[in-house]
CSV table of C-alpha atoms and ligand atoms in Angstrom, one decimal:
chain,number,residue,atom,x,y,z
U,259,UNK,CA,-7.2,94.0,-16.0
U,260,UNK,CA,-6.7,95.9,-12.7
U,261,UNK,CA,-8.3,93.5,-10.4
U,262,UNK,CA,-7.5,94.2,-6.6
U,263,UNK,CA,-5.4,97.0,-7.6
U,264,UNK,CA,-5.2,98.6,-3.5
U,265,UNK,CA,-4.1,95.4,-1.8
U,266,UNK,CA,-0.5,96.2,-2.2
U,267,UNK,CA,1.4,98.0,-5.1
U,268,UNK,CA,3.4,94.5,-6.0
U,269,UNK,CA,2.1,91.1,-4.6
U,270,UNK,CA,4.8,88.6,-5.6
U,271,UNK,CA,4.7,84.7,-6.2
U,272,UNK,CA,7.9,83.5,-6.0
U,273,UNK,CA,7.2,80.2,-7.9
U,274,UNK,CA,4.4,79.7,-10.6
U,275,UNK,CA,4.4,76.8,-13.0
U,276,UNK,CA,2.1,77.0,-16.6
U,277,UNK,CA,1.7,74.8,-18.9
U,278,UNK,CA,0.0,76.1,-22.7
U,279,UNK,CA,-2.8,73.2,-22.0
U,280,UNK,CA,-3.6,74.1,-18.3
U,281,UNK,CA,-5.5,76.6,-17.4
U,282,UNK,CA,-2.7,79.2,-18.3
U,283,UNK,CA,-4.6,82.6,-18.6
U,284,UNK,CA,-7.6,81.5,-16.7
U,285,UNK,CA,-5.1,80.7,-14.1
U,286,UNK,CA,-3.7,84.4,-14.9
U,287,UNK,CA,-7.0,86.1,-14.4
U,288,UNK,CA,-7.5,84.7,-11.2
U,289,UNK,CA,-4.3,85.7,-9.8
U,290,UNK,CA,-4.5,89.1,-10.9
U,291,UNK,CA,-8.3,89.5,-9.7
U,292,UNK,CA,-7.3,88.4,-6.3
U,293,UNK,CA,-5.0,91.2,-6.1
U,294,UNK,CA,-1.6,89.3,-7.8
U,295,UNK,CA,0.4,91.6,-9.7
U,296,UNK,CA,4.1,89.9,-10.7
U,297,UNK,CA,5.2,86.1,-10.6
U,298,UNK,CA,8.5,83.9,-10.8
U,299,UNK,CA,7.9,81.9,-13.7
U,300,UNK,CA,9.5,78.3,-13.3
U,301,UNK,CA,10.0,75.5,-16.5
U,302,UNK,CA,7.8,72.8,-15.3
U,303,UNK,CA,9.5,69.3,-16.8
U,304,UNK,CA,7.8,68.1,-20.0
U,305,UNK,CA,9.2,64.7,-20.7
U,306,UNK,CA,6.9,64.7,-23.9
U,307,UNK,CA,9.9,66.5,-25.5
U,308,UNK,CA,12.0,64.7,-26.9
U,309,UNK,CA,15.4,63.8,-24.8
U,310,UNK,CA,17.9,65.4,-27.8
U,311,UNK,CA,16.1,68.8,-27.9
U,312,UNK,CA,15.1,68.8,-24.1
U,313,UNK,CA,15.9,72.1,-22.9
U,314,UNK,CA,16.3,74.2,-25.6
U,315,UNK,CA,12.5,73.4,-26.2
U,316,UNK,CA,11.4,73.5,-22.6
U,317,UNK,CA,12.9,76.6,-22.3
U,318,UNK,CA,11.5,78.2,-25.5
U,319,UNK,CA,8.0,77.2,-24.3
U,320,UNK,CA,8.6,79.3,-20.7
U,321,UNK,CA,9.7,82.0,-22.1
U,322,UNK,CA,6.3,81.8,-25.3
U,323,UNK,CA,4.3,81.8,-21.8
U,324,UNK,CA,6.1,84.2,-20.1
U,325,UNK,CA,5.7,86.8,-23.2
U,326,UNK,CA,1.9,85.9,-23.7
U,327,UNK,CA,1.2,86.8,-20.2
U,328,UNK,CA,3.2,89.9,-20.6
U,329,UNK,CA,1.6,91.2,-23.6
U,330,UNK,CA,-1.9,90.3,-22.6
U,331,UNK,CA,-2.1,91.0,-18.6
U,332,UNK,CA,0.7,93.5,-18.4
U,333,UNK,CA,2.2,92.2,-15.2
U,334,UNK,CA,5.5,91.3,-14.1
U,335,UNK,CA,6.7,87.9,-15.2
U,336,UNK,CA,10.3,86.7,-13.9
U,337,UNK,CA,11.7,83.8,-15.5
U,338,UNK,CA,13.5,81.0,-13.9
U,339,UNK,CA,15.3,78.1,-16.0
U,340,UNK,CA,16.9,74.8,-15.4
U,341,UNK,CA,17.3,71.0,-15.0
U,342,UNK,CA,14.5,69.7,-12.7
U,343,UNK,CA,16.1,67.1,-10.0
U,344,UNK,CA,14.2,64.2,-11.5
U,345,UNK,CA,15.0,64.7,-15.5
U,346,UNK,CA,17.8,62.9,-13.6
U,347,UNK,CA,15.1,59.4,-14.5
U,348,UNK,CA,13.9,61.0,-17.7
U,349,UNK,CA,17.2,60.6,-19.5
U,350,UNK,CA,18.4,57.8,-17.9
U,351,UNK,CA,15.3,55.9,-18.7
U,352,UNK,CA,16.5,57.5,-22.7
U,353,UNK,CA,20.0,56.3,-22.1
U,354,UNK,CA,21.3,59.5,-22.1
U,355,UNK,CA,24.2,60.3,-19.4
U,356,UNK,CA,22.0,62.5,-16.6
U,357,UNK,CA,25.0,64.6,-15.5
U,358,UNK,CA,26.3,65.6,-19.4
U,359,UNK,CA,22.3,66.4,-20.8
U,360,UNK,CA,21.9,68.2,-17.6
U,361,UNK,CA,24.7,70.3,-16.9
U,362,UNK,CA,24.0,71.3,-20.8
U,363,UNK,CA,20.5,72.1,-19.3
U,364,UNK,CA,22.4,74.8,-17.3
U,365,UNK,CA,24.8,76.3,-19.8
U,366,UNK,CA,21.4,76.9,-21.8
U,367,UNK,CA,20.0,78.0,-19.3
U,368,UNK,CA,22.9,80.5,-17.8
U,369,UNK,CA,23.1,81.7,-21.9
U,370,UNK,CA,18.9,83.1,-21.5
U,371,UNK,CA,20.0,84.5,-18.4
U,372,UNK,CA,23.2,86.5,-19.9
U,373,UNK,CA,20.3,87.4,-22.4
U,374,UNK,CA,18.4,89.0,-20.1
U,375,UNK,CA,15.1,86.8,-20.8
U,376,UNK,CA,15.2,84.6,-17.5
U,377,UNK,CA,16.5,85.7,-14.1
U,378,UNK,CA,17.7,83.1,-12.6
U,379,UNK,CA,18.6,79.6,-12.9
U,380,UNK,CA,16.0,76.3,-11.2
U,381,UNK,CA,14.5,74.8,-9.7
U,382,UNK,CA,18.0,73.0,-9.5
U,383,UNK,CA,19.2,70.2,-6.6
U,384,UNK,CA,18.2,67.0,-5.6
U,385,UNK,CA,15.3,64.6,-5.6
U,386,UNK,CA,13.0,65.3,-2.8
U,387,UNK,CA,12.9,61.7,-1.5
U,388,UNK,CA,15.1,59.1,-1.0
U,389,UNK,CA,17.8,57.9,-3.9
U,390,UNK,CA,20.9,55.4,-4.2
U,391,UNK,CA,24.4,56.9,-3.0
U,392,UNK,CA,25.3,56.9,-6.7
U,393,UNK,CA,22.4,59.0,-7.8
U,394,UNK,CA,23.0,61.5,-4.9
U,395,UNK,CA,26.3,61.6,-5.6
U,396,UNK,CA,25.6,62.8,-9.3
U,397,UNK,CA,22.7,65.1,-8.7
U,398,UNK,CA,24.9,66.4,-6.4
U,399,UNK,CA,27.6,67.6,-8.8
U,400,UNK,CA,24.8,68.7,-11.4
U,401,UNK,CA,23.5,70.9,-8.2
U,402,UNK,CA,27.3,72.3,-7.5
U,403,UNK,CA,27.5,73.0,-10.8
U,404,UNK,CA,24.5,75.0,-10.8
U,405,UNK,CA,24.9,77.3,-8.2
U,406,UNK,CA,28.8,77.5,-9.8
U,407,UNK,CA,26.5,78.9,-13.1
U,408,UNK,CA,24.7,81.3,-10.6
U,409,UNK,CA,27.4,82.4,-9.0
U,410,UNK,CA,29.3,83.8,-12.5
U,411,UNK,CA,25.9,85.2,-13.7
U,412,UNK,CA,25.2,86.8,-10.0
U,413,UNK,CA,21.7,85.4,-9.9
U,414,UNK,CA,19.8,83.3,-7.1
U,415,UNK,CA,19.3,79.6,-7.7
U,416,UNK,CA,16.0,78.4,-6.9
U,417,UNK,CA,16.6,75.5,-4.7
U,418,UNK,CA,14.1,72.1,-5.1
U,419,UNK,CA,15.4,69.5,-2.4
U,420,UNK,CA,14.7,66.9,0.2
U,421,UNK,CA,13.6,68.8,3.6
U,422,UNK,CA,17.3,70.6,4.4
U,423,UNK,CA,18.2,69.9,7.9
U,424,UNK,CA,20.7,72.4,10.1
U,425,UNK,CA,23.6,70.3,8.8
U,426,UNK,CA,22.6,70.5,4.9
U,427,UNK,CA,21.6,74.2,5.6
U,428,UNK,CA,25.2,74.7,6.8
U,429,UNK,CA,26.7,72.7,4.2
U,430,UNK,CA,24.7,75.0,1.2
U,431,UNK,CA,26.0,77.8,3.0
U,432,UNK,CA,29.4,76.5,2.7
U,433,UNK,CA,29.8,75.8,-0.6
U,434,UNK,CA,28.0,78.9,-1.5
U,435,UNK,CA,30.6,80.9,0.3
U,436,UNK,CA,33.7,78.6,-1.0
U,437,UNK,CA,32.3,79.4,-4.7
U,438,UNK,CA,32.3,83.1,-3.9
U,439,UNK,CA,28.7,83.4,-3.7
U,440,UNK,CA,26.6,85.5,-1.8
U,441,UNK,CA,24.7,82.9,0.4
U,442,UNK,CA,21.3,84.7,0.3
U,443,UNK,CA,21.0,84.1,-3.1
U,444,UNK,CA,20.1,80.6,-1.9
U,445,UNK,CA,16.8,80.4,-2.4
U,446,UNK,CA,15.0,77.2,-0.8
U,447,UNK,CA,11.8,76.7,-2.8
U,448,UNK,CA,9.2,75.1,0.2
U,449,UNK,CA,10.9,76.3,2.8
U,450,UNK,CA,9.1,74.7,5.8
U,451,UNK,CA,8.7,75.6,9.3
U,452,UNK,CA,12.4,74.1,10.6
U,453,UNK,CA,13.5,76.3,8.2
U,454,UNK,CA,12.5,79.3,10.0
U,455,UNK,CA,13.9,78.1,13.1
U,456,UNK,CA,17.8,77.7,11.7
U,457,UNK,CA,19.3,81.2,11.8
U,458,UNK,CA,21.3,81.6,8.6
U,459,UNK,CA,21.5,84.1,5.3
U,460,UNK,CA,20.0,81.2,3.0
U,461,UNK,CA,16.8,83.0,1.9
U,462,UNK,CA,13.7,81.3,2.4
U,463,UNK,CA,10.2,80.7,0.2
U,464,UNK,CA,7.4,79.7,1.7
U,465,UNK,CA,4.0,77.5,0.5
U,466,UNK,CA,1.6,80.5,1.2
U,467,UNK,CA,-0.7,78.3,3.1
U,468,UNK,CA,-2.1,80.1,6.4
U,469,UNK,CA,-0.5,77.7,8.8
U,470,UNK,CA,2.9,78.2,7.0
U,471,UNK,CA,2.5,82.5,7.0
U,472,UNK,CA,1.9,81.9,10.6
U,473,UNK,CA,5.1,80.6,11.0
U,474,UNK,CA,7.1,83.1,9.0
U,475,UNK,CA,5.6,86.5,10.3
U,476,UNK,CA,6.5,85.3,13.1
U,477,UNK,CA,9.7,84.5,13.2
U,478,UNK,CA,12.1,87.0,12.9
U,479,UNK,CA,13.9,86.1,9.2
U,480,UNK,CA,12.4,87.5,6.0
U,481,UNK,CA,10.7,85.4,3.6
U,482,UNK,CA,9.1,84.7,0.3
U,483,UNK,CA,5.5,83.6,-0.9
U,484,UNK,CA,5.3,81.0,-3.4
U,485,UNK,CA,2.2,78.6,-4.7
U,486,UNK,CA,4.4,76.6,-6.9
U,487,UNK,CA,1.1,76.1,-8.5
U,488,UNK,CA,1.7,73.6,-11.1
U,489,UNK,CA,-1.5,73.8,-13.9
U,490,UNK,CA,-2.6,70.8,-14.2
U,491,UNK,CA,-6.1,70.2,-15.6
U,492,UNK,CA,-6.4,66.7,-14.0
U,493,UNK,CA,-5.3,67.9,-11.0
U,494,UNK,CA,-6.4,71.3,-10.0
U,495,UNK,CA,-5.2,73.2,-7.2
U,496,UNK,CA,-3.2,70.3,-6.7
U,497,UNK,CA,0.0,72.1,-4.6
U,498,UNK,CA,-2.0,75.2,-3.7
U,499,UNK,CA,-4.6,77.3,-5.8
U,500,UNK,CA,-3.1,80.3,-7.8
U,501,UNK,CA,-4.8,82.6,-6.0
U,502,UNK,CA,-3.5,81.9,-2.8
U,503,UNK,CA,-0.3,84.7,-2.5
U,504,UNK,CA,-2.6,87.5,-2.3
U,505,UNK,CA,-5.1,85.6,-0.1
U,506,UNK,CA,-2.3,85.6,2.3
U,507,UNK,CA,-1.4,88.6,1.7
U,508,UNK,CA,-5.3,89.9,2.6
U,509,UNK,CA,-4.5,88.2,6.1
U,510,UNK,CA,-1.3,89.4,6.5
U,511,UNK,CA,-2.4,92.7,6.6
U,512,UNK,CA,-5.8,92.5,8.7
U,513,UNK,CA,-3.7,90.2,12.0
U,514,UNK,CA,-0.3,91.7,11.8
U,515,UNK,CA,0.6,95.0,13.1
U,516,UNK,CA,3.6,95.3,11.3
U,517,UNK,CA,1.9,94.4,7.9
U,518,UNK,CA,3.3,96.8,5.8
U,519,UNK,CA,7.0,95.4,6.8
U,520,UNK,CA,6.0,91.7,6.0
U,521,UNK,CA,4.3,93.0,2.8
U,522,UNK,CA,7.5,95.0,1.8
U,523,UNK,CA,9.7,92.6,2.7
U,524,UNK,CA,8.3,89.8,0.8
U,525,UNK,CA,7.0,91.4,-1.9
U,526,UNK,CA,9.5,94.5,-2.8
U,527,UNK,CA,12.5,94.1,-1.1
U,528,UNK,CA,13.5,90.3,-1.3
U,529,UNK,CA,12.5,90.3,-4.7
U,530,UNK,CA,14.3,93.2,-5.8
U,531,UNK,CA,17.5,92.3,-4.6
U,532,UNK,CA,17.5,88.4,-6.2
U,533,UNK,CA,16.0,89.8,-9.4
U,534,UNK,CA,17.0,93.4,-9.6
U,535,UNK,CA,15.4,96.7,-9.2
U,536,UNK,CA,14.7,97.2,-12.3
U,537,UNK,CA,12.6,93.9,-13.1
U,538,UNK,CA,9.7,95.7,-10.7
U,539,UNK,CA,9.9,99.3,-12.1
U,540,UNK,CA,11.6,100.3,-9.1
D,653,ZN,ZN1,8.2,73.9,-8.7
């Protein structure tokens, strides 16, 4: 399918969830007819699974869909795996320790990585609202050891947390640096406008909504584009629709000047240097 082949040579989404009984390739088709040409594939939690087998299966479905998309579209499919913030409940709820099944979650995770079938390890942190001391304390940990796991593989963690404020943004940074890591492999998934105003090397991804893109062209850090579009047939378009990366990108390029810098940046060079070159035939 070749789609809107001339609206950039790579037009990146930096977080994509599928599921098998979403709309899956339909979702597909649209992105690449819109002009999208390579994604971030992110595990999207599945608590159907049963808690024993949780990851190894999870995982094994993300990478089924990220080969099916491969083979049939012939685009560029990154994969990122780990323990979402919230399997925190799931395996409590199965009376399972959170912090044991979950830091397991990462090992499996690091050993696809090592593999070469995923690229880096998320969306890993904490739960996005408001939790008991104990439970932050724990997720906590689980998130430390994650971007520990990172660190030794020398890939980005893909960052899912409550709305970082200077202070947390300076305490990431920190700990990335005490672990040895290099701090703009911190990805924050959502990165909202605050985000843009705090200058630091954590690397930011944006919600390609227009009022968003606003913000980031133009503010003077570089970015990412991400739908975390999330496939649901219940729900559709229910964080923003699939198509909505090269949309942005279609705007970027007829009210910015410097276009085919935002363009580069977010689409070549940003992902290239999390991912690697050689991911985007570079
Ligand atoms: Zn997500």
């Amino acid at each position: 399918m070749d789609g809107n082949s001339s609206l950039y040579p790579i037009v990146f989404d930096n977080h994509v969830h599928l599921r098998k009984d979403g709309f899956f390739k339909d979702a597909v088709k649209r992105f690449i007819v819109s002009g999208g040409n390579a994604f971030n594939l992110v595990n999207l939690p599945d608590y159907g699974i049963a808690p024993s087998e949780y990851y190894e299966r999870l995982y094994s479905n993300t990478l089924e869909i990220a080969d099916a998309v491969r083979r049939e579209f012939g685009i560029t499919v990154l994969v990122t795996l780990g323990p979402y913030p919230l399997d925190y409940f799931f395996f409590e709820r199965a009376l399972i320790e959170p912090a044991k099944a979950m830091k397991k979650g990462i090992d499996v995770a690091a050993r696809f990585v090592m593999e070469g079938k995923a690229h880096a390890i998320g969306e890993v942190g904490r739960p996005h609202f408001p939790v008991s001391d104990d439970i932050l304390k724990i997720s906590e940990d689980i998130f430390e050891y994650a971007i520990m796991s990172s660190k030794d593989l020398g890939k980005p963690v893909i960052m899912h947390t409550e709305d970082l404020t200077e202070k947390s943004h300076r305490d990431l940074i920190e700990f990335a640096r005490e672990t040895g890591m290099d701090p703009r492999k911190l990805v924050k998934h959502h990165a909202l406008p605050a985000d843009f105003e705090i200058r630091d090397q954590m690397t930011l991804s944006t919600l390609a909504s227009r009022s968003n893109v606003r913000v980031a062209a133009s503010s003077d850090r570089d970015f990412l584009l991400e739908t975390d579009y999330v496939d649901d047939r219940s729900k559709p378009d229910k964080v923003i629709p699939i198509d909505s990366v090269p949309k942005r990108a279609i705007m970027i390029k007829s009210e910015y000047d410097d276009w085919e810098r935002i363009l580069e940046t977010a689409f070549i060079r940003m992902p290239a240097f999390l991912y690697g070159n050689e991911l985007f035939n570079l």
